[in-house]
Structure formats: structure tokens, C-alpha cells
PDB file of C-alpha atoms in Angstrom:
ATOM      1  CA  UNK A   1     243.012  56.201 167.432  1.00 45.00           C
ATOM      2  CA  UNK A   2     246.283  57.895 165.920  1.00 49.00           C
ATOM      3  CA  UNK A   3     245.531  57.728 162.320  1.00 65.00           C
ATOM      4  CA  UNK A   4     242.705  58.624 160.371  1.00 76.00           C
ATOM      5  CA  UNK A   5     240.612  55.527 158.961  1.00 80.00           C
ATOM      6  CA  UNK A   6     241.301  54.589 155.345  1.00 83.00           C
ATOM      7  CA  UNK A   7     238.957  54.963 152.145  1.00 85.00           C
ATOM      8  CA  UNK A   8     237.938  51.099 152.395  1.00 85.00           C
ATOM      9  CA  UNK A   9     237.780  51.377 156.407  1.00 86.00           C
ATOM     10  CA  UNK A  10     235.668  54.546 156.227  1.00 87.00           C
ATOM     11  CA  UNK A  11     233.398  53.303 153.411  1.00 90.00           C
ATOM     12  CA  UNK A  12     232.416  50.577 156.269  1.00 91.00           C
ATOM     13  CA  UNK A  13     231.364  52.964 158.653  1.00 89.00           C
ATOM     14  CA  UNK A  14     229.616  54.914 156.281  1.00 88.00           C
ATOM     15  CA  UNK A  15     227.950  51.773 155.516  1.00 88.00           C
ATOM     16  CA  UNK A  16     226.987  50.773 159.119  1.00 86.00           C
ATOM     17  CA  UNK A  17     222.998  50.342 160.248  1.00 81.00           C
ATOM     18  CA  UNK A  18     222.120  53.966 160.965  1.00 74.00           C
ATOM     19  CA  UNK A  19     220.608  52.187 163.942  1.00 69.00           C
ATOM     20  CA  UNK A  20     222.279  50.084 165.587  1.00 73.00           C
ATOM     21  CA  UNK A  21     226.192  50.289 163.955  1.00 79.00           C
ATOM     22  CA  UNK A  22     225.983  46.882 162.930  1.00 84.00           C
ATOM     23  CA  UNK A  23     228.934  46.692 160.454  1.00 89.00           C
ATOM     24  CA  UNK A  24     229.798  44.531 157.538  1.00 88.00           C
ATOM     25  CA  UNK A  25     233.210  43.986 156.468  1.00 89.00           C
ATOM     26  CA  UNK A  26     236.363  41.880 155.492  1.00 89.00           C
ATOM     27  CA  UNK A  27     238.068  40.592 158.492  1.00 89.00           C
ATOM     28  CA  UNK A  28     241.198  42.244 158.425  1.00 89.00           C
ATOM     29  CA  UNK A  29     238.775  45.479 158.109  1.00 89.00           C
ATOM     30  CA  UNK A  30     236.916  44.585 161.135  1.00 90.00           C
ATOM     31  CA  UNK A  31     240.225  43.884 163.050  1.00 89.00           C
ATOM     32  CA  UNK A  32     241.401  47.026 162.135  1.00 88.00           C
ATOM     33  CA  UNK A  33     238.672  49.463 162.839  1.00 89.00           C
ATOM     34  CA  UNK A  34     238.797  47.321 166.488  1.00 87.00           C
ATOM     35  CA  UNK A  35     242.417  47.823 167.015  1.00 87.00           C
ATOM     36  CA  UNK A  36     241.377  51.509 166.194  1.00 84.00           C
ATOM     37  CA  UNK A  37     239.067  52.097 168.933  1.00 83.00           C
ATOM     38  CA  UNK A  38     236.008  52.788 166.259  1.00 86.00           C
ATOM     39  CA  UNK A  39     234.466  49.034 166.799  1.00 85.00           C
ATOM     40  CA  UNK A  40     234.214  45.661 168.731  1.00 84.00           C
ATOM     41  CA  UNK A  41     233.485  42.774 168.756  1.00 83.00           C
ATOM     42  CA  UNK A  42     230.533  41.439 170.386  1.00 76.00           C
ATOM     43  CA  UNK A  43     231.408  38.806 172.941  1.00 68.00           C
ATOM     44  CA  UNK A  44     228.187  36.534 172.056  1.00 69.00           C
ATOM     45  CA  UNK A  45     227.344  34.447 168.856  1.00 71.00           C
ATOM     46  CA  UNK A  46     227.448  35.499 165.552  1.00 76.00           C
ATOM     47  CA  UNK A  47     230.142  37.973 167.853  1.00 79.00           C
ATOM     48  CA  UNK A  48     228.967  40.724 165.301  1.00 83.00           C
ATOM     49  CA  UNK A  49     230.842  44.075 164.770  1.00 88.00           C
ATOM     50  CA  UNK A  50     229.505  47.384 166.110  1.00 84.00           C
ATOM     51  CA  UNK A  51     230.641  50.882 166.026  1.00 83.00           C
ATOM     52  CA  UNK A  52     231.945  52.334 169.328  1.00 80.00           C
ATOM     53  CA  UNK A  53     231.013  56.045 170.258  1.00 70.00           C
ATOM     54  CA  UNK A  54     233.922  57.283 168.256  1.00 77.00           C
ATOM     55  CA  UNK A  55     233.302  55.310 165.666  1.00 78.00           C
ATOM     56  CA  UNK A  56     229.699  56.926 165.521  1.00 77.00           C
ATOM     57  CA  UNK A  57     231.638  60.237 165.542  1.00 77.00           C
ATOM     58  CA  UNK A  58     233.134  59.575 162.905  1.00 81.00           C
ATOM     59  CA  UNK A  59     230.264  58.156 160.550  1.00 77.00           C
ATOM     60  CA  UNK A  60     228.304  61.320 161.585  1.00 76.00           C
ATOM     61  CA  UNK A  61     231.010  64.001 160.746  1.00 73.00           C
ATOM     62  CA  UNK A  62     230.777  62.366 156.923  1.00 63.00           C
ATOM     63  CA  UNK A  63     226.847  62.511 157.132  1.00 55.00           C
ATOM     64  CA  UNK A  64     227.009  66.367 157.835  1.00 52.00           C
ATOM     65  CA  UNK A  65     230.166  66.698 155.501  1.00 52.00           C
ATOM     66  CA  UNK A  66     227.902  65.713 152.490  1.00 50.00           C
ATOM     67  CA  UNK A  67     224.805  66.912 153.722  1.00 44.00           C
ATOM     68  CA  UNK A  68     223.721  70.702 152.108  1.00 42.00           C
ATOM     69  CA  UNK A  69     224.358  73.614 154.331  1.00 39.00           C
ATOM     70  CA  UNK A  70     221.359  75.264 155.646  1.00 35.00           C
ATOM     71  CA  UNK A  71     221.217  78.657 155.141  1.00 35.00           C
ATOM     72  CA  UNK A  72     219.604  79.333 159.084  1.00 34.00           C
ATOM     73  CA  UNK A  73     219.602  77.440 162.244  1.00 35.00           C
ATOM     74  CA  UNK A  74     216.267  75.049 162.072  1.00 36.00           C
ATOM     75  CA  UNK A  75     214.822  73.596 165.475  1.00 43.00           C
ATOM     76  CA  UNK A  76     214.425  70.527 163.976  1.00 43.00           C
ATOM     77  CA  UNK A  77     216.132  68.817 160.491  1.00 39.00           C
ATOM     78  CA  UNK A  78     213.906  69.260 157.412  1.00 37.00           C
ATOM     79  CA  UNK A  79     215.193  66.316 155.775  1.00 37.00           C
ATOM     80  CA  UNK A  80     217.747  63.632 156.341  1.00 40.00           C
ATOM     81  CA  UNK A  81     220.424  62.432 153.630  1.00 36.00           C
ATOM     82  CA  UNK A  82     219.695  59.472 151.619  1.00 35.00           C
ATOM     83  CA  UNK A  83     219.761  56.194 153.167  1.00 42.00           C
ATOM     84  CA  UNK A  84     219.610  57.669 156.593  1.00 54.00           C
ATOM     85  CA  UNK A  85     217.003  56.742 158.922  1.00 73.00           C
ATOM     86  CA  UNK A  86     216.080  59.049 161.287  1.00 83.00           C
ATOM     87  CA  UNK A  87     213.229  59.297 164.087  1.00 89.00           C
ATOM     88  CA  UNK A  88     210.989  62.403 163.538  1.00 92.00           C
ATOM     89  CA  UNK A  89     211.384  65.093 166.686  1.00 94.00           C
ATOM     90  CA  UNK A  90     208.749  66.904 165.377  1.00 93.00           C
ATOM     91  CA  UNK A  91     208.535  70.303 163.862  1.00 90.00           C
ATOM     92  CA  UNK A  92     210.011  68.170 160.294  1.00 85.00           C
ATOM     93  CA  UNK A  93     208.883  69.017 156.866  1.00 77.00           C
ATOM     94  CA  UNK A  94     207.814  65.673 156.244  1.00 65.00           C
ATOM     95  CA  UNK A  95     204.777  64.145 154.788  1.00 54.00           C
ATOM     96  CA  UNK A  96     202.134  62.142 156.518  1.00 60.00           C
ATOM     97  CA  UNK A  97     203.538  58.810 157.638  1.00 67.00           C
ATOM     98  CA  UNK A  98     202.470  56.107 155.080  1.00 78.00           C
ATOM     99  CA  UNK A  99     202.793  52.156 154.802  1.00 83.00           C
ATOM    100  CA  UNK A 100     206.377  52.228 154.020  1.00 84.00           C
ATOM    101  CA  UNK A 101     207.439  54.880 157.076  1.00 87.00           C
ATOM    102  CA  UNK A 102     205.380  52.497 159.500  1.00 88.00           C
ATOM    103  CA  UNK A 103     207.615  49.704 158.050  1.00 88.00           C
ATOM    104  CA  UNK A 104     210.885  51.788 158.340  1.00 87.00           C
ATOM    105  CA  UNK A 105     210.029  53.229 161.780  1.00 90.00           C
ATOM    106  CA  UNK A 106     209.105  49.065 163.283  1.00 89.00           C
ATOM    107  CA  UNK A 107     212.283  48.081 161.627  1.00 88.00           C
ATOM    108  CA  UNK A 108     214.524  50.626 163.561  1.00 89.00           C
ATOM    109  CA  UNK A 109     212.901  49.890 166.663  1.00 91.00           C
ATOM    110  CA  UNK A 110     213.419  46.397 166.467  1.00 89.00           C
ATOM    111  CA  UNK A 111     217.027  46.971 165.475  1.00 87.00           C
ATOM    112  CA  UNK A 112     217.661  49.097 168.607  1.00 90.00           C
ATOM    113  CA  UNK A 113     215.860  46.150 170.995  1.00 91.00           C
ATOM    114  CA  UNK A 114     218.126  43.965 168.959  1.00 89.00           C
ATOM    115  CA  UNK A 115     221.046  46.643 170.139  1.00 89.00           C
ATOM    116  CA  UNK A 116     219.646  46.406 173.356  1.00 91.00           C
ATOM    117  CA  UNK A 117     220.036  42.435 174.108  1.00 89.00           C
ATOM    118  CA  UNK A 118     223.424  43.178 172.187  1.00 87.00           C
ATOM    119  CA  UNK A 119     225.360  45.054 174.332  1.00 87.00           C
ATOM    120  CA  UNK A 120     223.778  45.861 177.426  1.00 90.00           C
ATOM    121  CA  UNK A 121     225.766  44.124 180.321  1.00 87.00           C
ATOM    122  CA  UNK A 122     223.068  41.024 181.129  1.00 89.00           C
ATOM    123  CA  UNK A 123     221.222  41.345 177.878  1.00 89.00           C
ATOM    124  CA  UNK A 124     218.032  43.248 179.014  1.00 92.00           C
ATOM    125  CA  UNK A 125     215.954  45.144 176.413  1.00 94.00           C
ATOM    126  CA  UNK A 126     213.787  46.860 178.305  1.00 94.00           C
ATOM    127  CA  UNK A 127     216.540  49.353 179.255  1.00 94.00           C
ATOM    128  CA  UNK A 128     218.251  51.976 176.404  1.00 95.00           C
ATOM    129  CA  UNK A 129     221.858  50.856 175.765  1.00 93.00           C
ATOM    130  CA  UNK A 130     225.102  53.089 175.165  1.00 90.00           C
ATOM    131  CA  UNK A 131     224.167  54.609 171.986  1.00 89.00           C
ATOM    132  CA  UNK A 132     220.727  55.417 173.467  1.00 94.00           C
ATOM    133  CA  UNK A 133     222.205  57.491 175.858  1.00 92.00           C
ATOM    134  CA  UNK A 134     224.801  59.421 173.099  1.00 90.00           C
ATOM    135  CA  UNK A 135     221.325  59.467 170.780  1.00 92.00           C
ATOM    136  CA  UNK A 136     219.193  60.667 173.619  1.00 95.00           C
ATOM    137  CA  UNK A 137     216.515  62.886 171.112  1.00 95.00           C
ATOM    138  CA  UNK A 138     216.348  60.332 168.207  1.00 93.00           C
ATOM    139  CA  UNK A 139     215.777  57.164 170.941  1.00 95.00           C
ATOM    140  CA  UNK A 140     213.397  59.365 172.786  1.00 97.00           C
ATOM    141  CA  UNK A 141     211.681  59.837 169.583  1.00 96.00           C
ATOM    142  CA  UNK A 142     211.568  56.469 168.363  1.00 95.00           C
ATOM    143  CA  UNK A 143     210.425  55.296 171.113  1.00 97.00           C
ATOM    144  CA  UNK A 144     207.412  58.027 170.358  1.00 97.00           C
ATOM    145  CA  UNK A 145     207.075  56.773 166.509  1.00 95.00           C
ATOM    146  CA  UNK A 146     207.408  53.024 167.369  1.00 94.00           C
ATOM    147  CA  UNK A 147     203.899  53.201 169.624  1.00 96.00           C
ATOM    148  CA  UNK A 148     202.729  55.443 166.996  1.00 94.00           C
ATOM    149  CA  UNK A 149     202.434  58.840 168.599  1.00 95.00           C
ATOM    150  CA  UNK A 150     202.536  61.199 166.329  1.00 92.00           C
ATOM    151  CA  UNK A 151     204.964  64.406 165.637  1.00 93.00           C
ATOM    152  CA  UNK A 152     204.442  67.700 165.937  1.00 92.00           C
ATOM    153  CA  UNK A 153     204.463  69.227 162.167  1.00 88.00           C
ATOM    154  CA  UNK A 154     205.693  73.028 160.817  1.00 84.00           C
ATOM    155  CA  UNK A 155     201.993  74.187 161.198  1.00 76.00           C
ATOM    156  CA  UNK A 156     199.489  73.654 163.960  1.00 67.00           C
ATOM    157  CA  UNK A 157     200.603  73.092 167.359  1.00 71.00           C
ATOM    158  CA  UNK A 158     199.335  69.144 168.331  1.00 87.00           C
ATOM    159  CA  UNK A 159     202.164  66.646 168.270  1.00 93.00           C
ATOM    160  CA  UNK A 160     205.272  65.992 169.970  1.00 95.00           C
ATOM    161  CA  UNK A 161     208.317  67.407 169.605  1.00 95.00           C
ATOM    162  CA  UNK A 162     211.286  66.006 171.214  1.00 97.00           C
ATOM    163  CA  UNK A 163     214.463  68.754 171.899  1.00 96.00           C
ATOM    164  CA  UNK A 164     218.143  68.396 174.031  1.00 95.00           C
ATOM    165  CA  UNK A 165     218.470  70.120 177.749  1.00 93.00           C
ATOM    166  CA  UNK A 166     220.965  71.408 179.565  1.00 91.00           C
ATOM    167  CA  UNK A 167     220.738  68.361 181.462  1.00 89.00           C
ATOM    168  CA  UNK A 168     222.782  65.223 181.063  1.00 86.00           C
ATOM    169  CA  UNK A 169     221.408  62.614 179.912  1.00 90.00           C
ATOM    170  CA  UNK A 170     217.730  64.321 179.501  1.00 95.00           C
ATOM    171  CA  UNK A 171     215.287  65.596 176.960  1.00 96.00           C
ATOM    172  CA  UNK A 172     212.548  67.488 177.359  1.00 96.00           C
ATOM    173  CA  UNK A 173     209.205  66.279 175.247  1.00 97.00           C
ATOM    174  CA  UNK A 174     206.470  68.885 175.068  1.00 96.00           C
ATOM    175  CA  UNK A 175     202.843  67.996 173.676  1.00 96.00           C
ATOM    176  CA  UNK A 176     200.059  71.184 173.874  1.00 94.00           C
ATOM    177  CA  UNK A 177     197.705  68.153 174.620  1.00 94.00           C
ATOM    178  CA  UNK A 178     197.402  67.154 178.221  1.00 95.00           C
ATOM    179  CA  UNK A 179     196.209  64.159 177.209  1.00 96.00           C
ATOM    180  CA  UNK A 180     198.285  63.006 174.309  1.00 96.00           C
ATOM    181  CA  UNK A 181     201.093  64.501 177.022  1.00 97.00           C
ATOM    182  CA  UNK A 182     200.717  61.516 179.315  1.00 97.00           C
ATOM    183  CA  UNK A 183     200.612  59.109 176.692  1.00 97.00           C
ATOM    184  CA  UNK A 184     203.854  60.375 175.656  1.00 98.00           C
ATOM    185  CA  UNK A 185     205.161  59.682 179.235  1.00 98.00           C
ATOM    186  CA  UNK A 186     203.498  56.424 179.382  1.00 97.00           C
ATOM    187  CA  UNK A 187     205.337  55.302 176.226  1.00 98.00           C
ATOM    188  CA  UNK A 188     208.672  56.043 177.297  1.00 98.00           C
ATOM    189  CA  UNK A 189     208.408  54.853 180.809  1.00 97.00           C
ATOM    190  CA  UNK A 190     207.655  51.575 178.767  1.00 97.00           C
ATOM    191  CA  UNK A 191     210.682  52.215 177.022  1.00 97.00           C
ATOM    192  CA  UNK A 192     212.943  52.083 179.767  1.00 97.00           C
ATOM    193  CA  UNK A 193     213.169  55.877 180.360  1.00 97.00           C
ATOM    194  CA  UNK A 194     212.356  57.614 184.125  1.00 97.00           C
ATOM    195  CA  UNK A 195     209.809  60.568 182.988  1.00 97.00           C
ATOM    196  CA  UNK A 196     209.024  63.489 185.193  1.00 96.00           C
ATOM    197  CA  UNK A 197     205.821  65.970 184.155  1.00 96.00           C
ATOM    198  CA  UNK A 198     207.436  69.621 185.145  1.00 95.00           C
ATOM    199  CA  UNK A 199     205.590  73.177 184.798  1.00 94.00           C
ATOM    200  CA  UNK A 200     207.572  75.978 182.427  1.00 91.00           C
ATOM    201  CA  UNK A 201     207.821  79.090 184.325  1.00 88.00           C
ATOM    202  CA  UNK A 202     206.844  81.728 182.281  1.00 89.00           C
ATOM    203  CA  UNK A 203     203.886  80.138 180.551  1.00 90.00           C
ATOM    204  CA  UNK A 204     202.562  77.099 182.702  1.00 91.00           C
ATOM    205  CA  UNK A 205     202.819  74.934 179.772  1.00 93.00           C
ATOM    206  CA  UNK A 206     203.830  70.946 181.042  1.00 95.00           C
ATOM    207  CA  UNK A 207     206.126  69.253 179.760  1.00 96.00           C
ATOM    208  CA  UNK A 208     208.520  66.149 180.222  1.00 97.00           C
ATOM    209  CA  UNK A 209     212.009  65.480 180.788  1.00 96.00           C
ATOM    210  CA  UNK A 210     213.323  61.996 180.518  1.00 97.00           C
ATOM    211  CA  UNK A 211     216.249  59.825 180.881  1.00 96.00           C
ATOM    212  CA  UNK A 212     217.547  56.730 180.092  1.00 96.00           C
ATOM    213  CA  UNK A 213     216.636  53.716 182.953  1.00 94.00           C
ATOM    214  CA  UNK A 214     220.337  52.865 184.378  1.00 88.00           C
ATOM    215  CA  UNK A 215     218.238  49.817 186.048  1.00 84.00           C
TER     216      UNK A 215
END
């Protein structure tokens, strides 16, 4: 990349699935964000468009460019901006899921199988792809939503909430309830993630760390 994108390039990667990076463009737009390192072209039939990691990057840095400034560090995002789907972690402000969340939620989750058979290497979907592994809270959580676990809210303590490590490629998911804890594992083993049950030092509480299945 040695130039910034244009207006017309960047309005298509603002516009790209939230989800997957599916783009849609003119041609010579397409070629261009390609030749740019921000896309490519998907060797299979319809050979669709898709953003590459920097390409993500980029659409991201214009999602927090418009998005308000908070006024304190949150441990989880109170709201997204409009038109952007995003998985709940848990600790939102968000109201109860309704019809029209359960539809959103399947849709993404089909999208990112759909990224799956995409651009994994042999087409397998029951492994996360490359922009699993550079999303690895929002696909853990999805994964969570899709089977309809539910998230931990700003009050109360039952639910999961799904946070970044230290670790590469690993995120921890914590859920008070031992039993709603080992459906959460469940889930994302079935997901295509290796899930380990670990004991926090200080204050015995279990919790999870998983990572994407290389295999």
C-alpha cells in the first residue's frame, strides 16, 4: 500500500459486510483496492471480493473515527455505530434480545460459515478462518449468540462475557455459572475452537481460554 485509498475506494470498504468483508464495487475499484493490498479476489466462483487484514484496518480506523468519544475506558462497548453488527461480549447496555436480534445474530453467523468455506485453504467450515483469528472476541462471541447463550448484562452477574488475553490467539470466557460455564465450552469446541477450563488464582473462579482450531 503506498497511497492512501480514494473517496470512491474508501466508501467501498466502508460499505463492506461487517462480517465477512464481502465487497461490492465497480471493477476497476475492485482491481484497485487488490493491486493495493486491501482485497482479493477469491479464486472460486462468483470469485467474490473480500477485504484483506489491512483492508479491515482500514474500514475499522473510519468506524472509530466517526464513532463518539467515550468519556472513560468501558470493559465492553455500550453501543455500536449504525449499520454495524457486532456480537455482544457481555457487560453491553443493550436490551433483551428480540425477534429481529435473533435474525441479525443467525445472519452473521451464517455469513462467517459462508467466510469459512470462502477462504479457508480446502473449504472447511467447521474451523474459524483468517479474520476469525484477527476478530478473536467478536467470533468467540458469536459463536456464544449463534447457539443462543446468553450475555452477561451491566447488572447481575449470570452471563458470559467474552474479553482479550495476553495470549495469542486466545480469549478468556468467564460465566459465574458452572453449569452455563461448560455449555459455553461445549459451544465453541463445536465451533472449531480448542477450550481449556483454568482456575484464577486469587479467587478460584473458572474460567475458559480458547483458540481458534488450526486443524
Amino acid at each position: 500500500m503506498t497511497r492512501p485509498p480514494s473517496a470512491a475506494q474508501r466508501r467501498v470498504i466502508d460499505a463492506a459486510d461487517p462480517v465477512t468483508g464481502r465487497l461490492k464495487g465497480t471493477e476497476s475499484q475492485l482491481a484497485a483496492l487488490v493491486r493495493h493490498g486491501l482485497a482479493f479476489r477469491h479464486p472460486r466462483p462468483p470469485h467474490a471480493h473480500f477485504l484483506t487484514p489491512a483492508g479491515h484496518r482500514i474500514r475499522e480506523e473510519t468506524t472509530t473515527a466517526e464513532a463518539p468519544a467515550a468519556e472513560a475506558p468501558q470493559p465492553a462497548p455500550a453501543h455500536q455505530p449504525a449499520g454495524v453488527f457486532a456480537a455482544r461480549v457481555g457487560g453491553e447496555e443493550t436490551a433483551e434480545a428480540g425477534p429481529s436480534r435473533v435474525r441479525e445474530v443467525r445472519s452473521a453467523w451464517q455469513g462467517l460459515l459462508e467466510l469459512r468455506r470462502m477462504t479457508n485453504t480446502d473449504g472447511a467450515v467447521d474451523r474459524p478462518c483468517a479474520w476469525e483469528r484477527t476478530h478473536l472476541v467478536q467470533a468467540a462471541a458469536l459463536a456464544l449468540e449463534a447457539a443462543g447463550l446468553h450475555p452477561a448484562g451491566t447488572t447481575g452477574t449470570g452471563g458470559y462475557r467474552v474479553r482479550a488475553t495476553p495470549q495469542p490467539e486466545a480469549v478468556a470466557v468467564r460465566e459465574p455459572d458452572a453449569a452455563a460455564l461448560k455449555e459455553c465450552a461445549v459451544t465453541l469446541e463445536k465451533a472449531g475452537w480448542q477450550v481449556g477450563e483454568h482456575t484464577e488464582p486469587r479467587t478460584g473462579a473458572r474460567y475458559l481460554l480458547a483458540s481458534p482450531r488450526r486443524s
